[in-house]
PDB file of C-alpha atoms in Angstrom:
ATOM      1  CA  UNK Z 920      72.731-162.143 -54.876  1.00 71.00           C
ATOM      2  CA  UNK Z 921      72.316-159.108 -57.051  1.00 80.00           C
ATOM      3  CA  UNK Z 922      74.870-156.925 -54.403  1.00 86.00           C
ATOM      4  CA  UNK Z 923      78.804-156.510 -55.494  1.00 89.00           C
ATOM      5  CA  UNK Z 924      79.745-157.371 -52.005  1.00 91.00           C
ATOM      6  CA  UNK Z 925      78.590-160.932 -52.049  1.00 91.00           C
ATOM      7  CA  UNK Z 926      80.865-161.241 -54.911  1.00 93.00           C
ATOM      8  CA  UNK Z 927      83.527-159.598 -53.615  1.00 93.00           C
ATOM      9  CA  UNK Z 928      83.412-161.967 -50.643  1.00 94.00           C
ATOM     10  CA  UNK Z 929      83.265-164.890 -52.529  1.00 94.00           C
ATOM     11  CA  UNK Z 930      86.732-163.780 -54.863  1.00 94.00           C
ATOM     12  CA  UNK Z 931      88.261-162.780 -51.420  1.00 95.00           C
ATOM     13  CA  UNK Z 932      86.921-166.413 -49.984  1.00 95.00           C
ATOM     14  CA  UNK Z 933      88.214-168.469 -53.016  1.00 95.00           C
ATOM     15  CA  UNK Z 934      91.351-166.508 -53.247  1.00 95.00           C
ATOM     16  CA  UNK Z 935      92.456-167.154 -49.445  1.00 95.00           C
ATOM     17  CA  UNK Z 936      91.690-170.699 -50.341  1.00 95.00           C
ATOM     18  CA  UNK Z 937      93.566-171.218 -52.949  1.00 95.00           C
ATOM     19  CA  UNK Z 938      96.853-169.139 -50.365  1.00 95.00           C
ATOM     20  CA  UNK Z 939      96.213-171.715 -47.850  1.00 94.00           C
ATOM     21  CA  UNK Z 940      96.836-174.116 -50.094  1.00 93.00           C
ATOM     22  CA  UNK Z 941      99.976-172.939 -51.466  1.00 92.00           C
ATOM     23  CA  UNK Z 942     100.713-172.636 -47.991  1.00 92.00           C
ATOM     24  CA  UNK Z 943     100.355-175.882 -46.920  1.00 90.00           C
ATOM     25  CA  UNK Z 944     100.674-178.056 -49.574  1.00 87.00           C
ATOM     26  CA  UNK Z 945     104.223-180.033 -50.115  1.00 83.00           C
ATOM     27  CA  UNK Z 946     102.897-181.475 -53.519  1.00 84.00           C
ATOM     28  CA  UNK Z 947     104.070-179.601 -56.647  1.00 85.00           C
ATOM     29  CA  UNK Z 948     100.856-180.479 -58.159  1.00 88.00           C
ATOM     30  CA  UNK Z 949      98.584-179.561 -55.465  1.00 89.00           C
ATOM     31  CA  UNK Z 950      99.735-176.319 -55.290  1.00 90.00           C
ATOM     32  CA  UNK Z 951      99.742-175.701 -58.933  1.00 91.00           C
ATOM     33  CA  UNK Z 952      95.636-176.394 -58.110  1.00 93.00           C
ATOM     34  CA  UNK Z 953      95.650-174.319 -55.354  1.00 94.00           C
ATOM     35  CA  UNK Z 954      96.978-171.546 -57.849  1.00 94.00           C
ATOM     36  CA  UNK Z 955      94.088-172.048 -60.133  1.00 93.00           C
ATOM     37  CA  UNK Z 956      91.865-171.518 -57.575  1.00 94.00           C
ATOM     38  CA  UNK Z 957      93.363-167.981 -57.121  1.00 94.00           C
ATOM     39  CA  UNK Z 958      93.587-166.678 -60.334  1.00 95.00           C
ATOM     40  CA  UNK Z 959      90.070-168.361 -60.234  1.00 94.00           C
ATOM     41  CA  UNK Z 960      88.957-165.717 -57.076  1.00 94.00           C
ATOM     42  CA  UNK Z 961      90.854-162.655 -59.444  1.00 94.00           C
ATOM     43  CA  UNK Z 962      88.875-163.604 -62.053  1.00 94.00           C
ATOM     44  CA  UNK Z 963      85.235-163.737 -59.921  1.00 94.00           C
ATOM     45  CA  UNK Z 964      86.479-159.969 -58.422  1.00 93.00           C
ATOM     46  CA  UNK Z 965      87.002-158.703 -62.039  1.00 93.00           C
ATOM     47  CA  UNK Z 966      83.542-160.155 -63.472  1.00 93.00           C
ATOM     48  CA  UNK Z 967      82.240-158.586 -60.356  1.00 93.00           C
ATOM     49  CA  UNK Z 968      83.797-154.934 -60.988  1.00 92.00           C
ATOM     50  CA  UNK Z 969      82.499-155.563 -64.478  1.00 91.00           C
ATOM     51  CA  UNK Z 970      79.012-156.498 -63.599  1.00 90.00           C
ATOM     52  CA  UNK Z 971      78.111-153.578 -61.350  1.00 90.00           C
ATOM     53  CA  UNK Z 972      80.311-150.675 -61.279  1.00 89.00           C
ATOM     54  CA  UNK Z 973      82.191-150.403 -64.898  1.00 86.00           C
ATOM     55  CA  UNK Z 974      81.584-147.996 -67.887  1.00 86.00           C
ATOM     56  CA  UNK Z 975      81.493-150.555 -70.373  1.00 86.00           C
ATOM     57  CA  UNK Z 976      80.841-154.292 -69.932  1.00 87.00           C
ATOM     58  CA  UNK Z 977      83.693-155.386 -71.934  1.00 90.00           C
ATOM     59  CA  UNK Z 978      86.464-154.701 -70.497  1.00 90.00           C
ATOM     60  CA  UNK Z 979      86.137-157.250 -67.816  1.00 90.00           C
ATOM     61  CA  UNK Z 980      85.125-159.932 -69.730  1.00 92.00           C
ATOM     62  CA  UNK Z 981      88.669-159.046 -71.761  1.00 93.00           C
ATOM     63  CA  UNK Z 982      90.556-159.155 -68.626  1.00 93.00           C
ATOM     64  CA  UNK Z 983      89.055-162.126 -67.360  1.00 93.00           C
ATOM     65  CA  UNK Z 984      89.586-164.092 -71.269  1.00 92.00           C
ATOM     66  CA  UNK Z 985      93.442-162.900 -70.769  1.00 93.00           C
ATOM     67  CA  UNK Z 986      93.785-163.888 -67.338  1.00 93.00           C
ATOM     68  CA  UNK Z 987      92.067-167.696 -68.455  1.00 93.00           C
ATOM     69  CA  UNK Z 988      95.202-167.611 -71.459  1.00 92.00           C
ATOM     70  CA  UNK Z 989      97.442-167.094 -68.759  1.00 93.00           C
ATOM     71  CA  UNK Z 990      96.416-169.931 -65.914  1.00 92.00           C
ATOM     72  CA  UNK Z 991      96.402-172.265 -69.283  1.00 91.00           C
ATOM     73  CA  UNK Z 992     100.232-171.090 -70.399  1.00 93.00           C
ATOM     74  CA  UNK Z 993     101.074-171.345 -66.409  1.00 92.00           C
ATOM     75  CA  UNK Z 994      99.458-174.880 -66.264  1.00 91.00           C
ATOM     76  CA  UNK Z 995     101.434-175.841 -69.292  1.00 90.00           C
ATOM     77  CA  UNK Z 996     104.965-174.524 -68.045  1.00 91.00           C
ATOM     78  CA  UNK Z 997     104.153-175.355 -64.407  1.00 89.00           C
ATOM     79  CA  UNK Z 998     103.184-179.593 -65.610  1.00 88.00           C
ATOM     80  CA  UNK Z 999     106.192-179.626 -68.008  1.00 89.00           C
ATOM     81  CA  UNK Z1000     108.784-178.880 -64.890  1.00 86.00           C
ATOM     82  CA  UNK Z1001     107.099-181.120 -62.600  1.00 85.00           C
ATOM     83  CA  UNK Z1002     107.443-183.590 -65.298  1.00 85.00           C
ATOM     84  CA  UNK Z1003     111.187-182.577 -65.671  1.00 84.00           C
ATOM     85  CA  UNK Z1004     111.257-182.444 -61.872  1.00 82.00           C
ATOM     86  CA  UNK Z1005     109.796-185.761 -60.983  1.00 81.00           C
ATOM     87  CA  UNK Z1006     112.449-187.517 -63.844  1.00 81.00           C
ATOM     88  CA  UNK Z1007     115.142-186.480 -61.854  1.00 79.00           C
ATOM     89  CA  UNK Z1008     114.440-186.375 -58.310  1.00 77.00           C
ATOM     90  CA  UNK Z1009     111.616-189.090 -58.834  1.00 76.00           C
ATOM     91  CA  UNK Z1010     109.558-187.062 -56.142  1.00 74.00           C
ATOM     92  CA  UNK Z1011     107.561-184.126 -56.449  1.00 72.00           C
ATOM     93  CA  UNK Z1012     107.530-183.359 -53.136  1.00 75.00           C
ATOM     94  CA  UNK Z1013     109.169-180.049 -52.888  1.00 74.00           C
ATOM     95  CA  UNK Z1014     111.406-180.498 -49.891  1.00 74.00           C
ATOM     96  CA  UNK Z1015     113.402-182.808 -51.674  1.00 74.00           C
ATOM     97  CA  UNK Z1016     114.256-180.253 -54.321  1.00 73.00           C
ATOM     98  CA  UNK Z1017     116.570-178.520 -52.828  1.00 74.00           C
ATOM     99  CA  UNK Z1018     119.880-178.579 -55.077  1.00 72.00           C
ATOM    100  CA  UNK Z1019     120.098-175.032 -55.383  1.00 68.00           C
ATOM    101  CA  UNK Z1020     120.574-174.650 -51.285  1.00 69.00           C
ATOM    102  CA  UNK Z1021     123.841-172.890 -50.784  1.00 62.00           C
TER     103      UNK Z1021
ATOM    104  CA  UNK M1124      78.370-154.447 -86.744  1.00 40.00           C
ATOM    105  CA  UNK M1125      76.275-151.827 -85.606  1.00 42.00           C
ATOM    106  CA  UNK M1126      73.006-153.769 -86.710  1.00 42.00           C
ATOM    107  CA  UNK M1127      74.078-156.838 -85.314  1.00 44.00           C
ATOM    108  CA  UNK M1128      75.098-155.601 -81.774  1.00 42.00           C
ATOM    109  CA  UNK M1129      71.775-154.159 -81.779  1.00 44.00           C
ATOM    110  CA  UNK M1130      70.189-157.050 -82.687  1.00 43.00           C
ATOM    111  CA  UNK M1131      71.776-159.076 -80.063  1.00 45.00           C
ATOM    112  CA  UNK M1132      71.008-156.935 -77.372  1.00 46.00           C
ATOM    113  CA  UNK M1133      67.427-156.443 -78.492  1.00 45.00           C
ATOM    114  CA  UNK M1134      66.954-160.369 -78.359  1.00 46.00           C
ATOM    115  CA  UNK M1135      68.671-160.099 -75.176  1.00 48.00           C
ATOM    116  CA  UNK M1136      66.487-157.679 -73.687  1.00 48.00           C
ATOM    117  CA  UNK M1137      63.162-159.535 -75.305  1.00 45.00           C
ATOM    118  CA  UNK M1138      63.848-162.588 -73.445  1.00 48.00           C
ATOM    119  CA  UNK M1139      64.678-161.202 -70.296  1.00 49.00           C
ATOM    120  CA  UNK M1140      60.942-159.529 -70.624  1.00 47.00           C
ATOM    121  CA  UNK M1141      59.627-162.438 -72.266  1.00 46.00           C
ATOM    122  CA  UNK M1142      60.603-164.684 -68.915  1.00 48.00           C
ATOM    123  CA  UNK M1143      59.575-161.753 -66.981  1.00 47.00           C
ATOM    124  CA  UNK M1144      55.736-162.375 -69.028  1.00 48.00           C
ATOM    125  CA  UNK M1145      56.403-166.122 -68.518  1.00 46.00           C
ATOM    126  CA  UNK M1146      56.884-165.935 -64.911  1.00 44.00           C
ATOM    127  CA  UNK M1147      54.080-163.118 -64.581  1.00 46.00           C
ATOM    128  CA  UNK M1148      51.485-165.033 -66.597  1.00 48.00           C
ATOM    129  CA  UNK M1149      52.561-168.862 -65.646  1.00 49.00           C
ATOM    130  CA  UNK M1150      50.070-170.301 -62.893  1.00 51.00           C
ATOM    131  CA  UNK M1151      52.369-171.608 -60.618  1.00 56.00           C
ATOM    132  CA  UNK M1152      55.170-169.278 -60.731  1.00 59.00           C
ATOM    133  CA  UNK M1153      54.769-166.018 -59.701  1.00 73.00           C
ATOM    134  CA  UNK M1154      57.730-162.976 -59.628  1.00 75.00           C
ATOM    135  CA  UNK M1155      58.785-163.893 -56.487  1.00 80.00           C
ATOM    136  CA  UNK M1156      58.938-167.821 -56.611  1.00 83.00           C
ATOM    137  CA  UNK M1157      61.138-167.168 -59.600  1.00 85.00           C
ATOM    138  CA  UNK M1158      63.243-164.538 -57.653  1.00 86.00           C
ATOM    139  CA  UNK M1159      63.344-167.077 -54.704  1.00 88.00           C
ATOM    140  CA  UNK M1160      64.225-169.972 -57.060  1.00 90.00           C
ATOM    141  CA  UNK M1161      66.990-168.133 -58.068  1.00 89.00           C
ATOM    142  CA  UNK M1162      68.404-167.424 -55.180  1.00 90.00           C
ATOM    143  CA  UNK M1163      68.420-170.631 -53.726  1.00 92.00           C
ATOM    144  CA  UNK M1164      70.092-172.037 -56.919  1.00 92.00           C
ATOM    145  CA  UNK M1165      72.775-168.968 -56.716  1.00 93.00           C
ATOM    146  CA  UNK M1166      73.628-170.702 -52.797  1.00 93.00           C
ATOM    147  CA  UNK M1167      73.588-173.750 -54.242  1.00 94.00           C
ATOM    148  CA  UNK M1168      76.817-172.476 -56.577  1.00 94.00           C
ATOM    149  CA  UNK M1169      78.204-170.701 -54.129  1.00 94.00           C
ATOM    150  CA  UNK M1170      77.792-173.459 -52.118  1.00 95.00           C
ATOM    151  CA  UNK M1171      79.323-176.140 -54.757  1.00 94.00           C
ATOM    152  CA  UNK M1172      82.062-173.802 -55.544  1.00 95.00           C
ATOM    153  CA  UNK M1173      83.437-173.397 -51.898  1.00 95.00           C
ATOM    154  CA  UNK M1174      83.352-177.356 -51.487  1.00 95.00           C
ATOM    155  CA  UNK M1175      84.767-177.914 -54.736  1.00 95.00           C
ATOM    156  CA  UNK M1176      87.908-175.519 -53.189  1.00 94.00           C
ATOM    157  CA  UNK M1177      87.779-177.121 -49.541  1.00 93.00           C
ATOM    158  CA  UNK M1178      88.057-180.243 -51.600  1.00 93.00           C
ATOM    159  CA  UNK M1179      90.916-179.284 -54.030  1.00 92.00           C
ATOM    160  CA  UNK M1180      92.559-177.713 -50.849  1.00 91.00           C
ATOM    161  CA  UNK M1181      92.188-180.415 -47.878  1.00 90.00           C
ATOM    162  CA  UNK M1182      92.547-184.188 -48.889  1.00 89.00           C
ATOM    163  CA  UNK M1183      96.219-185.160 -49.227  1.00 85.00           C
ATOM    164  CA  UNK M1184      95.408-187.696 -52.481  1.00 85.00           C
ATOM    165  CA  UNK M1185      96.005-186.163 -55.238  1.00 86.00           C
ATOM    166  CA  UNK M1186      92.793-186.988 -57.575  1.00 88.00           C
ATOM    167  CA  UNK M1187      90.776-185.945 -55.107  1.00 90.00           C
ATOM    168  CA  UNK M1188      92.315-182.642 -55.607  1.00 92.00           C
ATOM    169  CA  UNK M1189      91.785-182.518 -58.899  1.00 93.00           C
ATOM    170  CA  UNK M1190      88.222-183.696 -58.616  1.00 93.00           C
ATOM    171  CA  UNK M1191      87.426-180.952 -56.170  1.00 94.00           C
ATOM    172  CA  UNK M1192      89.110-178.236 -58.463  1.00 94.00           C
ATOM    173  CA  UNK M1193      86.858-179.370 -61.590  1.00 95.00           C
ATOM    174  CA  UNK M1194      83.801-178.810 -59.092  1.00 95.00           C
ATOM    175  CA  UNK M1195      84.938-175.159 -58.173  1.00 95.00           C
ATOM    176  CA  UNK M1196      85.739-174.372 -61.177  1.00 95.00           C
ATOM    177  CA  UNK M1197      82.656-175.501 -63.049  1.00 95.00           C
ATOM    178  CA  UNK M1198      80.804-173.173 -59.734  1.00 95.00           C
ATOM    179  CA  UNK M1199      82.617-170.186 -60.972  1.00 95.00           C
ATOM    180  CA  UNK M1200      81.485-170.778 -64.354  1.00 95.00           C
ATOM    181  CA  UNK M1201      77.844-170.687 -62.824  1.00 94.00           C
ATOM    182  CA  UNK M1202      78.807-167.698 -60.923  1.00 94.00           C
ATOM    183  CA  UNK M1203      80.033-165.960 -64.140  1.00 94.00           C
ATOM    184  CA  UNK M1204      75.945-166.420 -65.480  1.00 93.00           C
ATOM    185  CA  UNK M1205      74.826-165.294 -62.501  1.00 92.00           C
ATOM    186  CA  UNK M1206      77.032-161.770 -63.078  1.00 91.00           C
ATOM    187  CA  UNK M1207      75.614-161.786 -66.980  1.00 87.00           C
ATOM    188  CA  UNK M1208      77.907-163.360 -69.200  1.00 89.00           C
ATOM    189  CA  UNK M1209      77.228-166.583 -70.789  1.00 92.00           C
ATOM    190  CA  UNK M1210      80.404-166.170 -72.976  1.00 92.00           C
ATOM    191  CA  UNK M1211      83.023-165.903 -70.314  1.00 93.00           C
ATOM    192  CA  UNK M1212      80.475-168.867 -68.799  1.00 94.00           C
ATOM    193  CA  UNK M1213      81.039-171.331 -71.404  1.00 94.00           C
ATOM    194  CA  UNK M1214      84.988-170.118 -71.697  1.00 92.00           C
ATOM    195  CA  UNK M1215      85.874-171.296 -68.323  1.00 93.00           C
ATOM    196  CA  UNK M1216      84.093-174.279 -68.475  1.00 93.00           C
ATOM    197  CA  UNK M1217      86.006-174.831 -72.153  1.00 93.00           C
ATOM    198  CA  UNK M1218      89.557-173.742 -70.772  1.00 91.00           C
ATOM    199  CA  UNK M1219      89.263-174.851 -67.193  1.00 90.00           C
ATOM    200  CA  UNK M1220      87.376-177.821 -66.922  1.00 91.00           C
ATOM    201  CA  UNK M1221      88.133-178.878 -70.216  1.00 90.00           C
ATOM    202  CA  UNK M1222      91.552-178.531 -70.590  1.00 90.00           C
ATOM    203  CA  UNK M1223      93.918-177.457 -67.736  1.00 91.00           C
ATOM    204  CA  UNK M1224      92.019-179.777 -65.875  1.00 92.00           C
ATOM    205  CA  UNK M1225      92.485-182.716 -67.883  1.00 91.00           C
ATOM    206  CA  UNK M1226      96.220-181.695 -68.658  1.00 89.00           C
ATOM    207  CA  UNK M1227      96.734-181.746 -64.586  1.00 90.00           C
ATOM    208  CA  UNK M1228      95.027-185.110 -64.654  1.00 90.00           C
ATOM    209  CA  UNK M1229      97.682-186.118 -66.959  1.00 87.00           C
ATOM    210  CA  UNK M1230     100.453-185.020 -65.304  1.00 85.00           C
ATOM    211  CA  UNK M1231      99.610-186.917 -62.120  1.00 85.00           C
ATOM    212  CA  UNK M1232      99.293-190.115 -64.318  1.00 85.00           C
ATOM    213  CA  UNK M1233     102.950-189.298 -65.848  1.00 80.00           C
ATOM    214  CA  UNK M1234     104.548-187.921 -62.400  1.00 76.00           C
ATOM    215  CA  UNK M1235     103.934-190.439 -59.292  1.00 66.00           C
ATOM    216  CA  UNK M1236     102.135-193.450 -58.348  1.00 63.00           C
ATOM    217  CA  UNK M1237      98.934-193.149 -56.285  1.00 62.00           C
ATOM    218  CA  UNK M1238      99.698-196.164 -53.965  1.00 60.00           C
ATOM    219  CA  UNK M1239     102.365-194.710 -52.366  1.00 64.00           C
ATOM    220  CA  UNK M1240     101.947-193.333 -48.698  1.00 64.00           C
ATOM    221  CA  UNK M1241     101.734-188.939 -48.869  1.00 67.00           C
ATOM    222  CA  UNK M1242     103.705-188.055 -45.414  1.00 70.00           C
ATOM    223  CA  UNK M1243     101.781-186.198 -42.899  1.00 74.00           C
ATOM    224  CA  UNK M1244     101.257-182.816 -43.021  1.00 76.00           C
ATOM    225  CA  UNK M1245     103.169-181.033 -39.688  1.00 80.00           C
ATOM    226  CA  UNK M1246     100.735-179.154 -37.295  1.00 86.00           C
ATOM    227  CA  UNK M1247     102.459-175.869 -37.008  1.00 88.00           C
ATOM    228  CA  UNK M1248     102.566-175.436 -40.411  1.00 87.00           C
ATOM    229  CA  UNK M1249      98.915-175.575 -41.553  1.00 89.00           C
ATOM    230  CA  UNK M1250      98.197-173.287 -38.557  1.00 92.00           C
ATOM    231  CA  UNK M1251     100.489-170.595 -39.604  1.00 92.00           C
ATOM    232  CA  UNK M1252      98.888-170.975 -43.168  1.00 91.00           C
ATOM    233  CA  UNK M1253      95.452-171.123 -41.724  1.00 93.00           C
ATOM    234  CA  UNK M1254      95.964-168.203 -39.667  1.00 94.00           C
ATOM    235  CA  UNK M1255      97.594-166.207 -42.707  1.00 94.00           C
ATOM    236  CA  UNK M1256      94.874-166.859 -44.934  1.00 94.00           C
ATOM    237  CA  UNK M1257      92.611-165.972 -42.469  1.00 95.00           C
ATOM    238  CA  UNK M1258      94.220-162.755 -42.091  1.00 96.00           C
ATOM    239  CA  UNK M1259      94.403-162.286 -45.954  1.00 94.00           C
ATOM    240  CA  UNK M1260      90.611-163.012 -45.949  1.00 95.00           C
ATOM    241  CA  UNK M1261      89.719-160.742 -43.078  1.00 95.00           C
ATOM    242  CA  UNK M1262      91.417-157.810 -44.423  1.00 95.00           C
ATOM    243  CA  UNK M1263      89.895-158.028 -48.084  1.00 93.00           C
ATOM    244  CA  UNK M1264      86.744-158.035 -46.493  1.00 93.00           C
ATOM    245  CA  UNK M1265      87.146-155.378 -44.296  1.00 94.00           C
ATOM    246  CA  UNK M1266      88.398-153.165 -47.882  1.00 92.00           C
ATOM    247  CA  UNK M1267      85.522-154.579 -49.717  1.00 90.00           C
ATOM    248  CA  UNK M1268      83.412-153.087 -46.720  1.00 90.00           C
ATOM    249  CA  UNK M1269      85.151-150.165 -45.815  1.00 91.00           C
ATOM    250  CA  UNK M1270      84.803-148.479 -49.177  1.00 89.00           C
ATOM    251  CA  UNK M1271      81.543-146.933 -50.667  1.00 88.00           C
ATOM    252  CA  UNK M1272      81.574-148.233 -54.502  1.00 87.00           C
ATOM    253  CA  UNK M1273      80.215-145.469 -57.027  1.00 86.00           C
ATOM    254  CA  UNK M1274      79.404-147.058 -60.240  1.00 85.00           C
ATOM    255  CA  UNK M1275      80.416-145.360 -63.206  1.00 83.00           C
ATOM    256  CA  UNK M1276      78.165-142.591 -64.583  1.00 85.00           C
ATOM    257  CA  UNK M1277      76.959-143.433 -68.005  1.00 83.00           C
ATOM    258  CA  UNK M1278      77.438-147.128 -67.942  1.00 82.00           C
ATOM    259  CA  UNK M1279      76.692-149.264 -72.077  1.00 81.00           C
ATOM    260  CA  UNK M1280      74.721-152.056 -71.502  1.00 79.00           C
ATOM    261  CA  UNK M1281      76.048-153.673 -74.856  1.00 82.00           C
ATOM    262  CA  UNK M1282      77.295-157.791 -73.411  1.00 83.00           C
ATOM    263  CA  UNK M1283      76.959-159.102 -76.916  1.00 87.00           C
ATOM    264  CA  UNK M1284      80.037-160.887 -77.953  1.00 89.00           C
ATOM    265  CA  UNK M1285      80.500-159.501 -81.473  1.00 91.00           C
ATOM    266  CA  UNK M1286      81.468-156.526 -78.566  1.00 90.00           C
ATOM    267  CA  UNK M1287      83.794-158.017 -77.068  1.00 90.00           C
ATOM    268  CA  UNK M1288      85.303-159.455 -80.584  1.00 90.00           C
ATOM    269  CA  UNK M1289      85.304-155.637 -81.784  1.00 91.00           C
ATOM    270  CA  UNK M1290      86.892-154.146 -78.601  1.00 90.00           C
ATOM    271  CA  UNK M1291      89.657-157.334 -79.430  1.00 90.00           C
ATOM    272  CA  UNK M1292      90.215-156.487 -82.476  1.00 92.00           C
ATOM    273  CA  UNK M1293      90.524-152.390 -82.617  1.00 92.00           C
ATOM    274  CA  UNK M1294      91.051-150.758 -78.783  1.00 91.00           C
ATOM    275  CA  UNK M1295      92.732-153.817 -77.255  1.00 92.00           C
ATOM    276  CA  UNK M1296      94.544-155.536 -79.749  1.00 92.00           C
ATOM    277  CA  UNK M1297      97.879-155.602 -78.176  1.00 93.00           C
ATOM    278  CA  UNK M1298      96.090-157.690 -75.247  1.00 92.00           C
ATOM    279  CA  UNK M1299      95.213-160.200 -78.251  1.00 91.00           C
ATOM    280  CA  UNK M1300      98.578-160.461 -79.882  1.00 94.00           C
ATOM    281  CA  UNK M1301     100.414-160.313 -76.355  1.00 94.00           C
ATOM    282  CA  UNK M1302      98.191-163.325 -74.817  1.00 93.00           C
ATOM    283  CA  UNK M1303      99.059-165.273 -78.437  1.00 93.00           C
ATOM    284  CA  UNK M1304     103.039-165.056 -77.946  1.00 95.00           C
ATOM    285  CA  UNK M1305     102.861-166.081 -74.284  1.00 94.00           C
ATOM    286  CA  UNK M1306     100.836-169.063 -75.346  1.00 93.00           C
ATOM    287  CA  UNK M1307     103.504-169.848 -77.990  1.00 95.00           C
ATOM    288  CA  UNK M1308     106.472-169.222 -75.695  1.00 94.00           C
ATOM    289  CA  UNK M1309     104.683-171.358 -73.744  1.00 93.00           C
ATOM    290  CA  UNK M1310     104.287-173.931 -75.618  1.00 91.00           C
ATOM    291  CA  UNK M1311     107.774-174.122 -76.995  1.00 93.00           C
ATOM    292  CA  UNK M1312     109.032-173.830 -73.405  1.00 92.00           C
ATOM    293  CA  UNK M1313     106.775-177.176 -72.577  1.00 90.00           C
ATOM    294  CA  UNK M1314     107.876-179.240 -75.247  1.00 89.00           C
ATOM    295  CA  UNK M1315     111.776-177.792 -74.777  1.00 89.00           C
ATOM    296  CA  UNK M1316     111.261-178.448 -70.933  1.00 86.00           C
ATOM    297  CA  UNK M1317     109.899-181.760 -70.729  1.00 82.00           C
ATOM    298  CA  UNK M1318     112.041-183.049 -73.910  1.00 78.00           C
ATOM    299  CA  UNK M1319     115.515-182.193 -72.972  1.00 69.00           C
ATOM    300  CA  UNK M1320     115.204-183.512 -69.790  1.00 58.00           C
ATOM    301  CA  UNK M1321     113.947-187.214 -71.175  1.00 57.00           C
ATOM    302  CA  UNK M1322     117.503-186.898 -73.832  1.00 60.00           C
ATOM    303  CA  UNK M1323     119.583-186.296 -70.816  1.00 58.00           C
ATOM    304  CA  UNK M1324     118.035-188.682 -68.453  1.00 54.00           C
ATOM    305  CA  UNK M1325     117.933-191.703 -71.120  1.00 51.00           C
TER     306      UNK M1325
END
């Protein structure tokens, strides 16, 4: 509990989760979550860094505070073109979006 | 400033010895059923956090998804008290749970109905995620094991957030005013994105 590994693990853990599921996933909106959950494990491995091995406690936190302003501008872009998406196609399934193939 | 910061982590560091006396004096609680208690409740996080992700991963409906995400992320918030700072604690809950959660919530409501059949995922393709992920996974532990971490030398022990306002405000300002015009590019990109689309579809 109080060792930076375990933490470490746990970033590396949620952030393979969260690659799987952009992977996998054919739902816009599922892997928009599954990209939550990896800026989620980034986050974790900077609070970690923070915790136990950097000069001033701060900076992390910082980091981590930017990083949250960026997943919430990337949710809001990211919902507004599925929204755009799903008025034209009427799917969000990503294989059917595929006007741009040449 | 100075006085305050001072003042914060002074009350910090009395109640940390003050639970330290609690849990020394209390009858049934000695130093190491407290130790042990928290342990167990930091596996019980961990433990709420990774189904929260298998659930926001796995299911193929939607809401479930979205369910399972709000359960991770309100486990990483625990994990964030566990590494020391309530702030950043009650920030993800605030930001996560509270709102990009509830905006994704909203966006499945606008986007597609929930009675209609999700097609089956193909075999080959989860097992060539699963085994990259794996891979991913296996080598970032194999880094986090590999190296020897030195922590830094002289290392402040000041977590108070009138810190982390002052550090905003003077030696990292540009992060402030560059996370404010993303967030209004943003928004105007949201509202541009989603309107025109609605005037050209109508």
């Amino acid at each position: 509990m109080n060792c930076l590994n375990t933490y470490l693990i746990i970033g590396a853990a949620l952030f393979s989760i969260g690659l799987l599921g952009v992977l996998q996933r054919r739902n816009l909106i599922g892997m928009l979550i599954a990209v939550e959950l990896m800026l989620n494990g980034a986050n974790v491995n900077f609070m970690a860094f923070n915790r136990f091995l950097a000069p001033e406690p701060t900076v992390g936190q910082i980091i981590t505070l930017f990083v949250m302003g960026l997943a919430a501008a990337e949710a809001a872009i990211g919902l507004s073109i599925i929204l755009a998406l799903f008025r034209r196609l009427h799917s969000i399934n990503i294989e059917r979006a595929q006007q741009l193939r040449g | 400033m100075e006085l305050r910061c001072r003042s914060h982590s002074q009350t910090r560091a009395e109640q940390v010895v003050g639970l330290k006396n609690v849990s020394q004096e209390g009858i049934f609680m000695n130093p190491l059923a407290t130790d042990s208690l928290a342990q167990i409740a930091f596996w019980i996080v961990v433990g709420l956090t990774f189904g929260g992700a298998s659930l926001a991963v796995f299911p193929r409906n939607i809401l479930y998804n979205v369910l399972g995400l709000a359960l991770a992320l309100a486990g990483v918030a625990g994990l964030y008290l566990y590494l020391g700072s309530f702030f950043i604690a009650l920030m993800q809950l605030l930001i996560y749970v509270g709102a990009i959660t509830i905006s994704i919530v909203f966006a499945i409501m606008l986007s597609r109905p929930l009675h209609l059949e999700v097609p089956r995922r193909e075999v080959p393709k989860v097992a060539m995620a699963i085994a990259a992920s794996l891979v991913f996974f296996l080598g970032a532990v194999g880094v986090c094991f590999k190296t020897s971490w030195v922590p830094a030398p002289d290392r402040s022990a000041d977590w108070s957030v009138t810190a982390i306002g002052h550090m905003l405000l003077t030696r990292y300002d540009l992060v402030f005013e560059v996370i404010s015009l993303v967030l209004l590019v943003a928004i105007i990109g949201a509202v541009v994105t989603a309107g025109f689309t609605r005037r050209l579809s109508s």
